[in-house]
Amino acid sequence: MLNKLFTVFILLFFVFVSPAFAVVKTSGFLEVTMDEPIFPSSIIWYPGLEETRSFIVRNKSGETKTVLIEATNESETNEMSKEYLFKVSENGTVLYGSSWSKTLKNFWDVGELNLGSVGSWEKKTYDIGVLLPTSVGNNFQNKSANFDLKIGFEGTTDQVTVSTTTSTSTSVVNANNLSNNLGIFFQEP
């Protein structure tokens, strides 16, 4: 009986939740390990929510390489990218967006972002943080901000692209109305 309940629970989990799965993508001497999509649809976004996801870059070459990231395939509704705050860090050191000073739109506009170097056969772990500020209001119901993340080595064609987003819906609790629904969607391009 317990075995049947466990089986039913597992089936329900995979039917109703879209989990992210760890993937390894390679290109030339570049190897990237991360969950894809980075922000799965199981995340329920609401004002004040901060989510951080990691990715690992491995340099399989005999020389030091510079790691670059860039947003590609950007799309949005109602300028939603200006609402999400964005940062990138390595080992607790913020490389971009310290104190949540940058928006997702700022990241899109910067083009290639240099994350520093990774030595021969070295691995480095980077964190991507996204924060939806508590100041976001109901005018952003059912809006979206979408992009893919390109990760590569400077001066080479070694690069991979990772899906960052899938659809999610969000509930909001604010001082004006305790039952507002704010639908903020991260959608897979």
PDB file of N, CA, C and O in Angstrom, residues 14-74:
ATOM      1  N   PHE A  14       5.753  14.649 -11.349  1.00  0.00           N
ATOM      2  CA  PHE A  14       6.241  14.874 -12.700  1.00  0.00           C
ATOM      3  C   PHE A  14       5.162  15.367 -13.647  1.00  0.00           C
ATOM      4  O   PHE A  14       5.453  15.979 -14.660  1.00  0.00           O
ATOM      5  N   VAL A  15       3.899  15.146 -13.330  1.00  0.00           N
ATOM      6  CA  VAL A  15       2.826  15.643 -14.165  1.00  0.00           C
ATOM      7  C   VAL A  15       2.561  17.122 -13.887  1.00  0.00           C
ATOM      8  O   VAL A  15       2.351  17.907 -14.800  1.00  0.00           O
ATOM      9  N   PHE A  16       2.603  17.545 -12.621  1.00  0.00           N
ATOM     10  CA  PHE A  16       2.200  18.901 -12.262  1.00  0.00           C
ATOM     11  C   PHE A  16       3.351  19.871 -12.011  1.00  0.00           C
ATOM     12  O   PHE A  16       3.135  21.054 -11.910  1.00  0.00           O
ATOM     13  N   VAL A  17       4.564  19.415 -11.908  1.00  0.00           N
ATOM     14  CA  VAL A  17       5.707  20.286 -11.662  1.00  0.00           C
ATOM     15  C   VAL A  17       6.693  20.123 -12.793  1.00  0.00           C
ATOM     16  O   VAL A  17       7.007  19.010 -13.194  1.00  0.00           O
ATOM     17  N   SER A  18       7.181  21.243 -13.314  1.00  0.00           N
ATOM     18  CA  SER A  18       8.193  21.193 -14.365  1.00  0.00           C
ATOM     19  C   SER A  18       9.549  21.464 -13.743  1.00  0.00           C
ATOM     20  O   SER A  18       9.991  22.606 -13.659  1.00  0.00           O
ATOM     21  N   PRO A  19      10.220  20.437 -13.259  1.00  0.00           N
ATOM     22  CA  PRO A  19      11.498  20.664 -12.617  1.00  0.00           C
ATOM     23  C   PRO A  19      12.584  20.991 -13.632  1.00  0.00           C
ATOM     24  O   PRO A  19      12.452  20.690 -14.810  1.00  0.00           O
ATOM     25  N   ALA A  20      13.636  21.614 -13.159  1.00  0.00           N
ATOM     26  CA  ALA A  20      14.812  21.831 -13.981  1.00  0.00           C
ATOM     27  C   ALA A  20      15.713  20.615 -13.830  1.00  0.00           C
ATOM     28  O   ALA A  20      15.712  19.947 -12.801  1.00  0.00           O
ATOM     29  N   PHE A  21      16.454  20.323 -14.862  1.00  0.00           N
ATOM     30  CA  PHE A  21      17.350  19.183 -14.834  1.00  0.00           C
ATOM     31  C   PHE A  21      18.764  19.640 -15.142  1.00  0.00           C
ATOM     32  O   PHE A  21      18.976  20.473 -16.018  1.00  0.00           O
ATOM     33  N   ALA A  22      19.727  19.096 -14.413  1.00  0.00           N
ATOM     34  CA  ALA A  22      21.127  19.441 -14.646  1.00  0.00           C
ATOM     35  C   ALA A  22      21.537  18.940 -16.024  1.00  0.00           C
ATOM     36  O   ALA A  22      21.252  17.800 -16.398  1.00  0.00           O
ATOM     37  N   VAL A  23      22.163  19.816 -16.771  1.00  0.00           N
ATOM     38  CA  VAL A  23      22.664  19.466 -18.094  1.00  0.00           C
ATOM     39  C   VAL A  23      24.126  19.881 -18.187  1.00  0.00           C
ATOM     40  O   VAL A  23      24.571  20.810 -17.513  1.00  0.00           O
ATOM     41  N   VAL A  24      24.851  19.175 -19.023  1.00  0.00           N
ATOM     42  CA  VAL A  24      26.234  19.532 -19.340  1.00  0.00           C
ATOM     43  C   VAL A  24      26.267  19.837 -20.828  1.00  0.00           C
ATOM     44  O   VAL A  24      25.881  18.999 -21.645  1.00  0.00           O
ATOM     45  N   LYS A  25      26.694  21.040 -21.152  1.00  0.00           N
ATOM     46  CA  LYS A  25      26.815  21.443 -22.555  1.00  0.00           C
ATOM     47  C   LYS A  25      28.284  21.731 -22.830  1.00  0.00           C
ATOM     48  O   LYS A  25      28.954  22.362 -22.012  1.00  0.00           O
ATOM     49  N   THR A  26      28.749  21.281 -23.975  1.00  0.00           N
ATOM     50  CA  THR A  26      30.149  21.502 -24.334  1.00  0.00           C
ATOM     51  C   THR A  26      30.244  22.123 -25.721  1.00  0.00           C
ATOM     52  O   THR A  26      29.381  21.926 -26.570  1.00  0.00           O
ATOM     53  N   SER A  27      31.324  22.864 -25.900  1.00  0.00           N
ATOM     54  CA  SER A  27      31.668  23.440 -27.191  1.00  0.00           C
ATOM     55  C   SER A  27      33.170  23.664 -27.181  1.00  0.00           C
ATOM     56  O   SER A  27      33.669  24.470 -26.395  1.00  0.00           O
ATOM     57  N   GLY A  28      33.887  22.941 -28.008  1.00  0.00           N
ATOM     58  CA  GLY A  28      35.340  23.066 -28.023  1.00  0.00           C
ATOM     59  C   GLY A  28      35.917  22.740 -26.654  1.00  0.00           C
ATOM     60  O   GLY A  28      35.681  21.663 -26.117  1.00  0.00           O
ATOM     61  N   PHE A  29      36.632  23.690 -26.081  1.00  0.00           N
ATOM     62  CA  PHE A  29      37.256  23.494 -24.769  1.00  0.00           C
ATOM     63  C   PHE A  29      36.368  23.948 -23.606  1.00  0.00           C
ATOM     64  O   PHE A  29      36.779  23.918 -22.457  1.00  0.00           O
ATOM     65  N   LEU A  30      35.147  24.386 -23.903  1.00  0.00           N
ATOM     66  CA  LEU A  30      34.218  24.892 -22.893  1.00  0.00           C
ATOM     67  C   LEU A  30      33.255  23.792 -22.461  1.00  0.00           C
ATOM     68  O   LEU A  30      32.684  23.093 -23.289  1.00  0.00           O
ATOM     69  N   GLU A  31      33.069  23.680 -21.135  1.00  0.00           N
ATOM     70  CA  GLU A  31      32.059  22.785 -20.588  1.00  0.00           C
ATOM     71  C   GLU A  31      31.264  23.567 -19.553  1.00  0.00           C
ATOM     72  O   GLU A  31      31.844  24.157 -18.644  1.00  0.00           O
ATOM     73  N   VAL A  32      29.945  23.588 -19.704  1.00  0.00           N
ATOM     74  CA  VAL A  32      29.064  24.314 -18.786  1.00  0.00           C
ATOM     75  C   VAL A  32      28.071  23.324 -18.193  1.00  0.00           C
ATOM     76  O   VAL A  32      27.421  22.573 -18.916  1.00  0.00           O
ATOM     77  N   THR A  33      27.957  23.343 -16.855  1.00  0.00           N
ATOM     78  CA  THR A  33      27.005  22.499 -16.147  1.00  0.00           C
ATOM     79  C   THR A  33      26.034  23.401 -15.395  1.00  0.00           C
ATOM     80  O   THR A  33      26.468  24.279 -14.649  1.00  0.00           O
ATOM     81  N   MET A  34      24.748  23.171 -15.608  1.00  0.00           N
ATOM     82  CA  MET A  34      23.727  23.960 -14.927  1.00  0.00           C
ATOM     83  C   MET A  34      22.372  23.302 -15.117  1.00  0.00           C
ATOM     84  O   MET A  34      22.228  22.404 -15.935  1.00  0.00           O
ATOM     85  N   ASP A  35      21.399  23.790 -14.339  1.00  0.00           N
ATOM     86  CA  ASP A  35      20.033  23.348 -14.537  1.00  0.00           C
ATOM     87  C   ASP A  35      19.464  24.076 -15.742  1.00  0.00           C
ATOM     88  O   ASP A  35      19.752  25.256 -15.955  1.00  0.00           O
ATOM     89  N   GLU A  36      18.672  23.365 -16.524  1.00  0.00           N
ATOM     90  CA  GLU A  36      18.006  24.006 -17.647  1.00  0.00           C
ATOM     91  C   GLU A  36      16.551  23.604 -17.641  1.00  0.00           C
ATOM     92  O   GLU A  36      16.261  22.409 -17.629  1.00  0.00           O
ATOM     93  N   PRO A  37      15.635  24.520 -17.647  1.00  0.00           N
ATOM     94  CA  PRO A  37      15.868  25.962 -17.623  1.00  0.00           C
ATOM     95  C   PRO A  37      16.402  26.417 -16.265  1.00  0.00           C
ATOM     96  O   PRO A  37      16.188  25.746 -15.258  1.00  0.00           O
ATOM     97  N   ILE A  38      17.070  27.541 -16.267  1.00  0.00           N
ATOM     98  CA  ILE A  38      17.654  28.046 -15.025  1.00  0.00           C
ATOM     99  C   ILE A  38      16.564  28.372 -14.011  1.00  0.00           C
ATOM    100  O   ILE A  38      16.674  28.051 -12.840  1.00  0.00           O
ATOM    101  N   PHE A  39      15.503  29.018 -14.461  1.00  0.00           N
ATOM    102  CA  PHE A  39      14.385  29.368 -13.584  1.00  0.00           C
ATOM    103  C   PHE A  39      13.153  28.590 -14.047  1.00  0.00           C
ATOM    104  O   PHE A  39      12.417  29.052 -14.911  1.00  0.00           O
ATOM    105  N   PRO A  40      12.919  27.405 -13.483  1.00  0.00           N
ATOM    106  CA  PRO A  40      11.828  26.543 -13.961  1.00  0.00           C
ATOM    107  C   PRO A  40      10.445  27.084 -13.601  1.00  0.00           C
ATOM    108  O   PRO A  40      10.311  27.947 -12.738  1.00  0.00           O
ATOM    109  N   SER A  41       9.446  26.542 -14.256  1.00  0.00           N
ATOM    110  CA  SER A  41       8.079  27.003 -14.043  1.00  0.00           C
ATOM    111  C   SER A  41       7.544  26.674 -12.653  1.00  0.00           C
ATOM    112  O   SER A  41       6.504  27.182 -12.261  1.00  0.00           O
ATOM    113  N   SER A  42       8.247  25.856 -11.900  1.00  0.00           N
ATOM    114  CA  SER A  42       7.797  25.548 -10.539  1.00  0.00           C
ATOM    115  C   SER A  42       8.024  26.722  -9.582  1.00  0.00           C
ATOM    116  O   SER A  42       7.488  26.731  -8.483  1.00  0.00           O
ATOM    117  N   ILE A  43       8.780  27.725  -9.994  1.00  0.00           N
ATOM    118  CA  ILE A  43       8.984  28.922  -9.160  1.00  0.00           C
ATOM    119  C   ILE A  43       7.751  29.805  -9.270  1.00  0.00           C
ATOM    120  O   ILE A  43       7.315  30.150 -10.362  1.00  0.00           O
ATOM    121  N   ILE A  44       7.192  30.159  -8.146  1.00  0.00           N
ATOM    122  CA  ILE A  44       6.061  31.081  -8.120  1.00  0.00           C
ATOM    123  C   ILE A  44       6.621  32.456  -7.764  1.00  0.00           C
ATOM    124  O   ILE A  44       7.002  32.713  -6.626  1.00  0.00           O
ATOM    125  N   TRP A  45       6.708  33.333  -8.761  1.00  0.00           N
ATOM    126  CA  TRP A  45       7.287  34.663  -8.576  1.00  0.00           C
ATOM    127  C   TRP A  45       6.301  35.592  -7.904  1.00  0.00           C
ATOM    128  O   TRP A  45       5.142  35.637  -8.268  1.00  0.00           O
ATOM    129  N   TYR A  46       6.785  36.342  -6.935  1.00  0.00           N
ATOM    130  CA  TYR A  46       5.986  37.354  -6.247  1.00  0.00           C
ATOM    131  C   TYR A  46       6.932  38.460  -5.794  1.00  0.00           C
ATOM    132  O   TYR A  46       8.138  38.239  -5.654  1.00  0.00           O
ATOM    133  N   PRO A  47       6.415  39.680  -5.606  1.00  0.00           N
ATOM    134  CA  PRO A  47       7.273  40.776  -5.169  1.00  0.00           C
ATOM    135  C   PRO A  47       8.007  40.415  -3.879  1.00  0.00           C
ATOM    136  O   PRO A  47       7.428  39.907  -2.923  1.00  0.00           O
ATOM    137  N   GLY A  48       9.312  40.643  -3.905  1.00  0.00           N
ATOM    138  CA  GLY A  48      10.169  40.324  -2.765  1.00  0.00           C
ATOM    139  C   GLY A  48      10.912  39.010  -2.932  1.00  0.00           C
ATOM    140  O   GLY A  48      11.847  38.730  -2.189  1.00  0.00           O
ATOM    141  N   LEU A  49      10.526  38.208  -3.934  1.00  0.00           N
ATOM    142  CA  LEU A  49      11.189  36.915  -4.145  1.00  0.00           C
ATOM    143  C   LEU A  49      12.555  37.117  -4.785  1.00  0.00           C
ATOM    144  O   LEU A  49      12.692  37.837  -5.770  1.00  0.00           O
ATOM    145  N   GLU A  50      13.548  36.477  -4.210  1.00  0.00           N
ATOM    146  CA  GLU A  50      14.907  36.472  -4.753  1.00  0.00           C
ATOM    147  C   GLU A  50      15.290  35.025  -5.026  1.00  0.00           C
ATOM    148  O   GLU A  50      15.184  34.172  -4.158  1.00  0.00           O
ATOM    149  N   GLU A  51      15.711  34.755  -6.253  1.00  0.00           N
ATOM    150  CA  GLU A  51      16.133  33.411  -6.647  1.00  0.00           C
ATOM    151  C   GLU A  51      17.555  33.477  -7.178  1.00  0.00           C
ATOM    152  O   GLU A  51      17.901  34.383  -7.939  1.00  0.00           O
ATOM    153  N   THR A  52      18.370  32.519  -6.778  1.00  0.00           N
ATOM    154  CA  THR A  52      19.752  32.439  -7.241  1.00  0.00           C
ATOM    155  C   THR A  52      20.000  31.041  -7.789  1.00  0.00           C
ATOM    156  O   THR A  52      19.626  30.054  -7.161  1.00  0.00           O
ATOM    157  N   ARG A  53      20.611  30.992  -8.954  1.00  0.00           N
ATOM    158  CA  ARG A  53      20.958  29.726  -9.585  1.00  0.00           C
ATOM    159  C   ARG A  53      22.436  29.755  -9.973  1.00  0.00           C
ATOM    160  O   ARG A  53      22.971  30.799 -10.331  1.00  0.00           O
ATOM    161  N   SER A  54      23.058  28.590  -9.938  1.00  0.00           N
ATOM    162  CA  SER A  54      24.486  28.481 -10.229  1.00  0.00           C
ATOM    163  C   SER A  54      24.735  27.797 -11.568  1.00  0.00           C
ATOM    164  O   SER A  54      23.931  26.989 -12.018  1.00  0.00           O
ATOM    165  N   PHE A  55      25.866  28.144 -12.166  1.00  0.00           N
ATOM    166  CA  PHE A  55      26.365  27.387 -13.308  1.00  0.00           C
ATOM    167  C   PHE A  55      27.876  27.243 -13.162  1.00  0.00           C
ATOM    168  O   PHE A  55      28.550  28.091 -12.581  1.00  0.00           O
ATOM    169  N   ILE A  56      28.398  26.133 -13.653  1.00  0.00           N
ATOM    170  CA  ILE A  56      29.821  25.812 -13.536  1.00  0.00           C
ATOM    171  C   ILE A  56      30.447  25.868 -14.922  1.00  0.00           C
ATOM    172  O   ILE A  56      29.934  25.248 -15.865  1.00  0.00           O
ATOM    173  N   VAL A  57      31.541  26.603 -15.039  1.00  0.00           N
ATOM    174  CA  VAL A  57      32.301  26.678 -16.282  1.00  0.00           C
ATOM    175  C   VAL A  57      33.603  25.923 -16.083  1.00  0.00           C
ATOM    176  O   VAL A  57      34.319  26.161 -15.109  1.00  0.00           O
ATOM    177  N   ARG A  58      33.888  25.017 -17.006  1.00  0.00           N
ATOM    178  CA  ARG A  58      35.145  24.261 -16.962  1.00  0.00           C
ATOM    179  C   ARG A  58      35.917  24.536 -18.237  1.00  0.00           C
ATOM    180  O   ARG A  58      35.385  24.440 -19.342  1.00  0.00           O
ATOM    181  N   ASN A  59      37.185  24.893 -18.062  1.00  0.00           N
ATOM    182  CA  ASN A  59      38.088  25.150 -19.175  1.00  0.00           C
ATOM    183  C   ASN A  59      38.898  23.876 -19.423  1.00  0.00           C
ATOM    184  O   ASN A  59      39.748  23.519 -18.619  1.00  0.00           O
ATOM    185  N   LYS A  60      38.650  23.218 -20.541  1.00  0.00           N
ATOM    186  CA  LYS A  60      39.339  21.963 -20.846  1.00  0.00           C
ATOM    187  C   LYS A  60      40.520  22.179 -21.784  1.00  0.00           C
ATOM    188  O   LYS A  60      40.999  21.237 -22.406  1.00  0.00           O
ATOM    189  N   SER A  61      41.022  23.411 -21.843  1.00  0.00           N
ATOM    190  CA  SER A  61      42.152  23.699 -22.726  1.00  0.00           C
ATOM    191  C   SER A  61      43.446  23.771 -21.910  1.00  0.00           C
ATOM    192  O   SER A  61      43.423  23.720 -20.687  1.00  0.00           O
ATOM    193  N   GLY A  62      44.530  23.949 -22.587  1.00  0.00           N
ATOM    194  CA  GLY A  62      45.834  24.047 -21.942  1.00  0.00           C
ATOM    195  C   GLY A  62      46.226  25.471 -21.598  1.00  0.00           C
ATOM    196  O   GLY A  62      47.364  25.723 -21.198  1.00  0.00           O
ATOM    197  N   GLU A  63      45.299  26.425 -21.755  1.00  0.00           N
ATOM    198  CA  GLU A  63      45.618  27.823 -21.452  1.00  0.00           C
ATOM    199  C   GLU A  63      44.456  28.510 -20.748  1.00  0.00           C
ATOM    200  O   GLU A  63      43.322  28.067 -20.821  1.00  0.00           O
ATOM    201  N   THR A  64      44.752  29.605 -20.075  1.00  0.00           N
ATOM    202  CA  THR A  64      43.738  30.389 -19.370  1.00  0.00           C
ATOM    203  C   THR A  64      42.786  31.027 -20.383  1.00  0.00           C
ATOM    204  O   THR A  64      43.216  31.516 -21.426  1.00  0.00           O
ATOM    205  N   LYS A  65      41.498  31.016 -20.057  1.00  0.00           N
ATOM    206  CA  LYS A  65      40.473  31.604 -20.929  1.00  0.00           C
ATOM    207  C   LYS A  65      39.646  32.611 -20.136  1.00  0.00           C
ATOM    208  O   LYS A  65      39.478  32.485 -18.930  1.00  0.00           O
ATOM    209  N   THR A  66      39.112  33.620 -20.835  1.00  0.00           N
ATOM    210  CA  THR A  66      38.221  34.607 -20.237  1.00  0.00           C
ATOM    211  C   THR A  66      36.781  34.194 -20.503  1.00  0.00           C
ATOM    212  O   THR A  66      36.405  33.923 -21.647  1.00  0.00           O
ATOM    213  N   VAL A  67      35.966  34.156 -19.441  1.00  0.00           N
ATOM    214  CA  VAL A  67      34.573  33.743 -19.533  1.00  0.00           C
ATOM    215  C   VAL A  67      33.700  34.968 -19.811  1.00  0.00           C
ATOM    216  O   VAL A  67      33.806  35.977 -19.121  1.00  0.00           O
ATOM    217  N   LEU A  68      32.837  34.839 -20.819  1.00  0.00           N
ATOM    218  CA  LEU A  68      31.889  35.890 -21.161  1.00  0.00           C
ATOM    219  C   LEU A  68      30.474  35.315 -21.104  1.00  0.00           C
ATOM    220  O   LEU A  68      30.261  34.150 -21.445  1.00  0.00           O
ATOM    221  N   ILE A  69      29.520  36.141 -20.663  1.00  0.00           N
ATOM    222  CA  ILE A  69      28.109  35.777 -20.769  1.00  0.00           C
ATOM    223  C   ILE A  69      27.378  36.901 -21.476  1.00  0.00           C
ATOM    224  O   ILE A  69      27.820  38.053 -21.457  1.00  0.00           O
ATOM    225  N   GLU A  70      26.261  36.550 -22.096  1.00  0.00           N
ATOM    226  CA  GLU A  70      25.473  37.543 -22.814  1.00  0.00           C
ATOM    227  C   GLU A  70      24.037  37.063 -22.917  1.00  0.00           C
ATOM    228  O   GLU A  70      23.782  35.871 -23.119  1.00  0.00           O
ATOM    229  N   ALA A  71      23.101  37.985 -22.800  1.00  0.00           N
ATOM    230  CA  ALA A  71      21.693  37.667 -23.019  1.00  0.00           C
ATOM    231  C   ALA A  71      21.424  37.660 -24.517  1.00  0.00           C
ATOM    232  O   ALA A  71      21.908  38.526 -25.245  1.00  0.00           O
ATOM    233  N   THR A  72      20.666  36.662 -24.976  1.00  0.00           N
ATOM    234  CA  THR A  72      20.253  36.588 -26.378  1.00  0.00           C
ATOM    235  C   THR A  72      18.756  36.292 -26.413  1.00  0.00           C
ATOM    236  O   THR A  72      18.171  35.875 -25.415  1.00  0.00           O
ATOM    237  N   ASN A  73      18.167  36.496 -27.568  1.00  0.00           N
ATOM    238  CA  ASN A  73      16.743  36.198 -27.780  1.00  0.00           C
ATOM    239  C   ASN A  73      15.854  36.874 -26.726  1.00  0.00           C
ATOM    240  O   ASN A  73      14.911  36.267 -26.222  1.00  0.00           O
ATOM    241  N   GLU A  74      16.146  38.127 -26.422  1.00  0.00           N
ATOM    242  CA  GLU A  74      15.381  38.846 -25.416  1.00  0.00           C
ATOM    243  C   GLU A  74      14.001  39.231 -25.943  1.00  0.00           C
ATOM    244  O   GLU A  74      13.876  39.613 -27.098  1.00  0.00           O
TER     245      GLU A  74
END
